[in-house]
C-alpha positions as a printed NumPy array, in Angstrom:
array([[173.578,  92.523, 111.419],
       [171.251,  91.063, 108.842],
       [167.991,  92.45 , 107.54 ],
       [164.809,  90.795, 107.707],
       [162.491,  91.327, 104.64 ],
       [160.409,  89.777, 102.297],
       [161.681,  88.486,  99.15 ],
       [159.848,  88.512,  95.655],
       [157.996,  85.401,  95.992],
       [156.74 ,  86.018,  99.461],
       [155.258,  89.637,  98.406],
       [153.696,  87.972,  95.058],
       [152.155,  85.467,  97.052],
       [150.474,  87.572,  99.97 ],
       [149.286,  90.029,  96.52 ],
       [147.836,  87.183,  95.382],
       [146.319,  86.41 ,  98.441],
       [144.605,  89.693,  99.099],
       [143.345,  89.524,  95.149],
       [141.536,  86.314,  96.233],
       [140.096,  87.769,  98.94 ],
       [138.906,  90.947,  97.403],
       [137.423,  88.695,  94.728],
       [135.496,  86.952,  97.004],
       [134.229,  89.633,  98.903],
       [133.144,  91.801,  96.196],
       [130.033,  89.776,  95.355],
       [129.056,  89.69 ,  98.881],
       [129.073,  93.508,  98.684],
       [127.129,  93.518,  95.72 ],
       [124.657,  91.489,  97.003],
       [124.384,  94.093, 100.085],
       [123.921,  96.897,  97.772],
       [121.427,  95.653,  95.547],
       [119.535,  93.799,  98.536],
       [119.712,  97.831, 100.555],
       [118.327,  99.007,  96.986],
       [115.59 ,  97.052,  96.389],
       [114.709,  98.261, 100.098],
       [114.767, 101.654,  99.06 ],
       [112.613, 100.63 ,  95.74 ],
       [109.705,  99.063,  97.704],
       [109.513, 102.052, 100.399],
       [109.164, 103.901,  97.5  ],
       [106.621, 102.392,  95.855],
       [105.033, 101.824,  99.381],
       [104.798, 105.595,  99.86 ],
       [103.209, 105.415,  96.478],
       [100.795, 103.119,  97.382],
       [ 99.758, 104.576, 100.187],
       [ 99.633, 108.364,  98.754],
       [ 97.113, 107.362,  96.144],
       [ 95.064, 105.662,  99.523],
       [ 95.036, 108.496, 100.928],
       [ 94.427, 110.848,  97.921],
       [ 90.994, 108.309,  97.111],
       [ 90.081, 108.633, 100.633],
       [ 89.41 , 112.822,  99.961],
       [ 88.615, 112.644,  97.027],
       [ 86.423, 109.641,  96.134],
       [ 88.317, 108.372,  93.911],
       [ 92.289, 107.808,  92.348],
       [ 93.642, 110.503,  90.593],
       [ 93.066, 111.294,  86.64 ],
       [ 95.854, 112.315,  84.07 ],
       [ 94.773, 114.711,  81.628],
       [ 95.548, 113.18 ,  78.525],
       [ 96.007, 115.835,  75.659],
       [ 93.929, 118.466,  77.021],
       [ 96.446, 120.112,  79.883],
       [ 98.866, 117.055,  79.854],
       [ 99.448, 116.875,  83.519],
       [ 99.941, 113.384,  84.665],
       [ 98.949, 111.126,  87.595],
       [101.934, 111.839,  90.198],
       [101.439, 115.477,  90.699],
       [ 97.91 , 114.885,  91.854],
       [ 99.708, 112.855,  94.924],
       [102.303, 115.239,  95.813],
       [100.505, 116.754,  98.716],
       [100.396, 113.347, 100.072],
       [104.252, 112.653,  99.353],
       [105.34 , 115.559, 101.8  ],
       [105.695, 117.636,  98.687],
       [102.552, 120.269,  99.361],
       [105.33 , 123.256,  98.87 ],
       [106.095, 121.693,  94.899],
       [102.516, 121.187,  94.71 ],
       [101.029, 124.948,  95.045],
       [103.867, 125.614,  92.687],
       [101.879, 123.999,  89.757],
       [ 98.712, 125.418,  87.545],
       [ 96.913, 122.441,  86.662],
       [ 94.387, 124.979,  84.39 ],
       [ 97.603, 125.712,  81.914],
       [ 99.67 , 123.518,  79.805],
       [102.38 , 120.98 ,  81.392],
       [104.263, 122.664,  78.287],
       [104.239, 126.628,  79.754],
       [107.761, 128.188,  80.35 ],
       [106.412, 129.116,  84.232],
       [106.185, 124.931,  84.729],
       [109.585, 124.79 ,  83.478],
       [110.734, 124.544,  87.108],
       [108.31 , 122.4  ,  87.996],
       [109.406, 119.708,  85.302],
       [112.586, 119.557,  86.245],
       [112.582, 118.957,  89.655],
       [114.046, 115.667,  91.148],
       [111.91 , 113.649,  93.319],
       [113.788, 110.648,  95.11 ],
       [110.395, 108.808,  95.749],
       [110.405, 107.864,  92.065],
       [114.279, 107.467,  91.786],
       [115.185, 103.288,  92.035],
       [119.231, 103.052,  93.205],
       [119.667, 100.664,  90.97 ],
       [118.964, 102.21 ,  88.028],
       [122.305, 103.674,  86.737],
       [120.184, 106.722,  84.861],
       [118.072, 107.138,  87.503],
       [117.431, 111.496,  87.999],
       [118.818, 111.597,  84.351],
       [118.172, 115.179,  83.715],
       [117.462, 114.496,  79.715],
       [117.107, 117.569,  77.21 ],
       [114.828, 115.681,  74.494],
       [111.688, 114.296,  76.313],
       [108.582, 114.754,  74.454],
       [105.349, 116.353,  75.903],
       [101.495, 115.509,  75.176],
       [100.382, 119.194,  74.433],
       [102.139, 121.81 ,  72.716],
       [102.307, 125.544,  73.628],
       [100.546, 128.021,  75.94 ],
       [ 97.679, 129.395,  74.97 ],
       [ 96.22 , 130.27 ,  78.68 ],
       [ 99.667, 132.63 ,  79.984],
       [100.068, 136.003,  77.955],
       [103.538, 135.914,  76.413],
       [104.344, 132.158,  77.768],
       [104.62 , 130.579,  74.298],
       [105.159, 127.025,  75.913],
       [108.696, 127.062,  73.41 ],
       [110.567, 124.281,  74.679],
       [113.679, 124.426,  77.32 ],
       [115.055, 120.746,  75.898],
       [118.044, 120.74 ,  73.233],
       [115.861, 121.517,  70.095],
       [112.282, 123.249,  69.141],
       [109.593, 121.516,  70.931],
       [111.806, 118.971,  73.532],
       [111.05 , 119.528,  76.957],
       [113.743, 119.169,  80.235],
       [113.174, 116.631,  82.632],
       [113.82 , 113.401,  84.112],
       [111.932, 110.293,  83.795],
       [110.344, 108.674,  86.858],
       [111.126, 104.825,  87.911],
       [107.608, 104.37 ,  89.036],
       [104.375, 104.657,  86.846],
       [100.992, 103.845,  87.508],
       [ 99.73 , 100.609,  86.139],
       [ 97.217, 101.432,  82.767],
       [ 96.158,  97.684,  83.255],
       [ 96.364,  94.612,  80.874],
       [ 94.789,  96.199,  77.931],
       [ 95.736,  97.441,  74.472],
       [ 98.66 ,  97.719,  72.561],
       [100.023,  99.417,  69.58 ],
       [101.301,  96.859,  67.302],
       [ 99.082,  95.64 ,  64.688],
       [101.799,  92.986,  63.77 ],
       [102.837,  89.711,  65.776],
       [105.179,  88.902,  63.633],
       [106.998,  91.991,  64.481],
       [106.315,  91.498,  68.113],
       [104.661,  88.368,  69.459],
       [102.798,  90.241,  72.404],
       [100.899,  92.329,  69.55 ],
       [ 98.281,  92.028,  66.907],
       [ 95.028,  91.677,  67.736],
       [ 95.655,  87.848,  68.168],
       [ 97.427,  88.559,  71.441],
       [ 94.704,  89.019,  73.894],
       [ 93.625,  84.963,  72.92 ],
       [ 97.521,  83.845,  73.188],
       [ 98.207,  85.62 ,  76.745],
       [ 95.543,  86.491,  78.252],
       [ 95.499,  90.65 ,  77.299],
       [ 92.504,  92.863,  78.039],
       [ 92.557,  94.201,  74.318],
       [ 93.679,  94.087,  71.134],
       [ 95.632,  96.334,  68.839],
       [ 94.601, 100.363,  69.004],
       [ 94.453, 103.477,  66.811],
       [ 93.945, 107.013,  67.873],
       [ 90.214, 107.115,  65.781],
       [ 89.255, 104.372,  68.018],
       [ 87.7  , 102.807,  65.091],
       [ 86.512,  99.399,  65.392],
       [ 87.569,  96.263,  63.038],
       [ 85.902,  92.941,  62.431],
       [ 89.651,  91.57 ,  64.386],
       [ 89.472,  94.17 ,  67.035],
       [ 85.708,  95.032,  68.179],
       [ 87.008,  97.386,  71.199],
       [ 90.077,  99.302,  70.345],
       [ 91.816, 101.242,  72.677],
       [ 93.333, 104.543,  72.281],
       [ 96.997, 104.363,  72.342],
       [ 98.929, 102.575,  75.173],
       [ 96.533, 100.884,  77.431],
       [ 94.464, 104.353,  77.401],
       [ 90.58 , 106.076,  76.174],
       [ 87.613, 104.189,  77.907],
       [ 88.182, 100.889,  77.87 ],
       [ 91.675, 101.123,  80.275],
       [ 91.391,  98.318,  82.661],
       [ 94.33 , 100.035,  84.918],
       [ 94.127, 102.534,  87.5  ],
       [ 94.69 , 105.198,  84.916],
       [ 93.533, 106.469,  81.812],
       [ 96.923, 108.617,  80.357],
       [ 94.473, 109.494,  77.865],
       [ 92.435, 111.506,  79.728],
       [ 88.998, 109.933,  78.465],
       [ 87.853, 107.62 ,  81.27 ],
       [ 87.076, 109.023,  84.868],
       [ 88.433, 108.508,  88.229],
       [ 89.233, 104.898,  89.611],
       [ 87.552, 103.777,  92.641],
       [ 88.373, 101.187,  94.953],
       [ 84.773,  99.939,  94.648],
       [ 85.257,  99.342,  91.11 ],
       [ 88.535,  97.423,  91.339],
       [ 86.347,  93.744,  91.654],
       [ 89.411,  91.967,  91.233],
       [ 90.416,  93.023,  94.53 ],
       [ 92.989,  95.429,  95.633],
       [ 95.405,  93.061,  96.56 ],
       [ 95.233,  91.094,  93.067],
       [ 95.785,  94.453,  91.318],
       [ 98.524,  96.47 ,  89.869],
       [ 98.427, 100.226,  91.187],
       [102.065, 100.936,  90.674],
       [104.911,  99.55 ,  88.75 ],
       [108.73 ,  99.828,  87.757],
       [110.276, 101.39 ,  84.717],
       [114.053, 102.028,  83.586],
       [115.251, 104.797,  82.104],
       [117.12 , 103.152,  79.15 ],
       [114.097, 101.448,  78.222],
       [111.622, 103.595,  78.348],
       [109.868, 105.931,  75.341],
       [111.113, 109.326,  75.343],
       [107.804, 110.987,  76.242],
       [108.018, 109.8  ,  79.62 ],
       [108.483, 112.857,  81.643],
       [107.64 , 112.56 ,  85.864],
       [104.689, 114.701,  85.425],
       [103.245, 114.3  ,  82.094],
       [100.732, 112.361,  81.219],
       [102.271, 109.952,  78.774],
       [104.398, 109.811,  81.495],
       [101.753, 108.213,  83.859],
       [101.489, 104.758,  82.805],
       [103.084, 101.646,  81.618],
       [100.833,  98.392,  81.576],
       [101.572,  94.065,  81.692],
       [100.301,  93.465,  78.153],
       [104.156,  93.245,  77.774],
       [106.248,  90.912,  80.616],
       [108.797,  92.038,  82.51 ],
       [111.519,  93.503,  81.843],
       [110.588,  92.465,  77.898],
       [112.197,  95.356,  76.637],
       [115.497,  95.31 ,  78.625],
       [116.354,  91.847,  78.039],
       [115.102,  91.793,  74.028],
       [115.171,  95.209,  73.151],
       [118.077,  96.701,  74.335],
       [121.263,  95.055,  72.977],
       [119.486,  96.317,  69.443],
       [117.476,  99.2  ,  70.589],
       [120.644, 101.592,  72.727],
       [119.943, 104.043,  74.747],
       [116.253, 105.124,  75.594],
       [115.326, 105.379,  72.018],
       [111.668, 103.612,  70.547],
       [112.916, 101.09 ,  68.222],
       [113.422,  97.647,  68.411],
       [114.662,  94.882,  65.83 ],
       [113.997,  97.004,  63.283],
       [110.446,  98.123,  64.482],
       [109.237, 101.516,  65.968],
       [106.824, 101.89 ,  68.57 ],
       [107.242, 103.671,  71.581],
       [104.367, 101.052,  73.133],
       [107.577,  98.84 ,  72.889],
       [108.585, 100.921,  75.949],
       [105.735, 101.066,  77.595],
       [106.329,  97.173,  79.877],
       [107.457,  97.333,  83.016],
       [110.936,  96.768,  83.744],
       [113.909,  97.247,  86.511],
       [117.423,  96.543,  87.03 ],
       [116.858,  94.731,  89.803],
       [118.089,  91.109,  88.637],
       [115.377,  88.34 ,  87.097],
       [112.143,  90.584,  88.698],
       [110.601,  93.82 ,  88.776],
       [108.712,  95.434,  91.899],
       [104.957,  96.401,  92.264],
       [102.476,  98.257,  94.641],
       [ 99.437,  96.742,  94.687],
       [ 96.683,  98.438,  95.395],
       [ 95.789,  97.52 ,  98.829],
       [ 99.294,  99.361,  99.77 ],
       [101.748,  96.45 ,  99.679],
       [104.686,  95.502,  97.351],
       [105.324,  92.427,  95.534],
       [108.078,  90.749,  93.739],
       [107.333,  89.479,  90.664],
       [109.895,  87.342,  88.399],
       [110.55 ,  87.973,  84.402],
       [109.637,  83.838,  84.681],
       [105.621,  84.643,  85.589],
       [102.81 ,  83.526,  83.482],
       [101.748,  85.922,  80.778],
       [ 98.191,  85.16 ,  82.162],
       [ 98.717,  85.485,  85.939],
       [100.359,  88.872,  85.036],
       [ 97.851,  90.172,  82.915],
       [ 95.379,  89.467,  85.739],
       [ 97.456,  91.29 ,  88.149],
       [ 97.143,  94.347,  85.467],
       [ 93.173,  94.191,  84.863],
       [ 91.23 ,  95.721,  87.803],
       [ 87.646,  94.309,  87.244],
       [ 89.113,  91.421,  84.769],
       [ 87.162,  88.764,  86.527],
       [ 89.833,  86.426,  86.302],
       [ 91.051,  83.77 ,  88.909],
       [ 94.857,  84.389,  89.827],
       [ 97.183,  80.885,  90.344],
       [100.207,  81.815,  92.429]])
């Protein structure tokens, strides 16, 4: 009696086969996973949205980050609102964001600012930077850090920030980077012009900021500086649904400072377009370090950005979440950044 079975050919060709098949369903799954991630991204910044409504509806007002005074940042103001009350009572917002009893605090994952499809996203790093140094106000806490050397901190860096608005930036040079220099608010439609920590005004730059977006003349939703006051809705004239509240970051991208809580981990701004840094900076630039094509500047970090493909997401500040594509106008973007900006917005 004669076996049946397949010969050579016939098992190379149904191999074959099945390799076809796998490669044609793979970018359907792909598509399924990213599409069920960027669902997960906007309920997150949703939740976002809606925790800072609620927080201005007790208080008056959007929360403040303190700059370099405490250094505690905008998020942990809104934890009470993000089912996190327990994490909340856990933190002393009259001591340093640096003290060894906030260590715990610091390093605490929250999935409502973790994006899926960010492959560093919960990134536990060992050398984030923090705003204030030491402990003055806890006998025998001497704020020393718990990152991988002397004064690095342990903690992960959040995929949501809050939006520090159109203005400011910290390169003085546009021929190092073309959305710099004091030039750049004329060109694309920037609140301000280039910054210094003194503040001190120039014949080219009549109303500096203070670092990143921040001091007095932040035309965000928050001041990482600390100088400026609490945000109310009444003062955003643009209108809260023409008006950044909350946007994406990625963790390879982003400056090392930026730690969930802290307050230079509060805010990135649109005076850079999206996903600027990721697509220009990174093939030179590695892995969440500051420089870029030569330059250093950790404001070079400081755009919003995401891995979801071509766009990044954004709560607005009436609650809802918008797409927008790296392709946007510089202009229409910037508007979208400034709160009382008084500029008209083409779709």
């Amino acid at each position: 009696m004669r076996r049946r079975g397949f010969t050579l050919i016939e098992l190379l060709v149904v191999i074959a086969i099945i390799a076809i098949l796998i490669g044609l369903l793979l970018p359907a799954v792909q598509k399924v996973r990213e599409a069920a991630a960027r669902m997960s991204c906007g309920n997150n910044l949703k939740q976002l949205g809606l925790a800072a409504h609620s927080y201005h509806d007790v208080n008056d007002g959007l929360p403040t980050a303190d700059g370099f005074t405490r250094g505690w940042g905008f998020v942990p103001r809104l934890l009470p609102y993000l089912e996190q009350d327990n994490l909340f009572r856990r933190i002393r917002f009259d001591v340093n964001v640096t003290c060894q009893a906030m260590a715990s605090v610091r390093q605490t994952r929250l999935s409502v600012l973790l994006c899926p499809s960010d492959p560093k996203a919960g990134t536990m790093s060992d050398n984030r930077t923090m705003p204030v140094a030491g402990c003055p106000q806890i006998a025998g806490d001497s704020g020393v850090g718990d990152g991988a050397a002397a004064n690095l901190f342990r903690g992960f860096h959040p995929n949501y920030v809050a939006s520090y608005g159109d203005g400011f930036n910290n390169i003085a040079s546009s021929a190092v980077d073309p959305f710099g220099g004091d030039g750049a608010k004329a060109r694309y439609g920037c609140g301000g012009c280039g910054s210094n920590n003194a503040v001190t005004a120039t014949p080219a730059c009549p109303e500096p900021g203070q670092g990143y977006g921040g001091g007095r003349g932040h035309r965000g939703i928050v001041d990482y500086v600390g100088l400026a006051g609490a945000v109310k809705f009444a003062g955003i004239t643009d209108g809260l649904s023409n008006t950044i509240s909350f946007g994406h970051t990625d963790w390879q991208t982003s400056s090392n400072s930026s730690i969930w809580m802290s307050s230079t981990g509060s805010a990135h701004g649109t005076s850079l377009p999206p996903n600027w840094k990721l697509r220009i900076c990174l093939p030179t630039a590695g892995m969440s370090v500051d420089s870029c094509g030569g330059a250093t500047s950790s404001w070079m970090g400081r755009g919003f950005s995401s891995r979801h493909t071509g766009t990044i997401l954004v709560a607005l500040c009436d609650g809802s979440v918008r797409t927008i594509p790296e392709s946007i106008n510089q202009f229409t973007y910037n508007a979208l950044g400034s709160r009382a900006g008084g500029e008209v917005i083409s779709e």
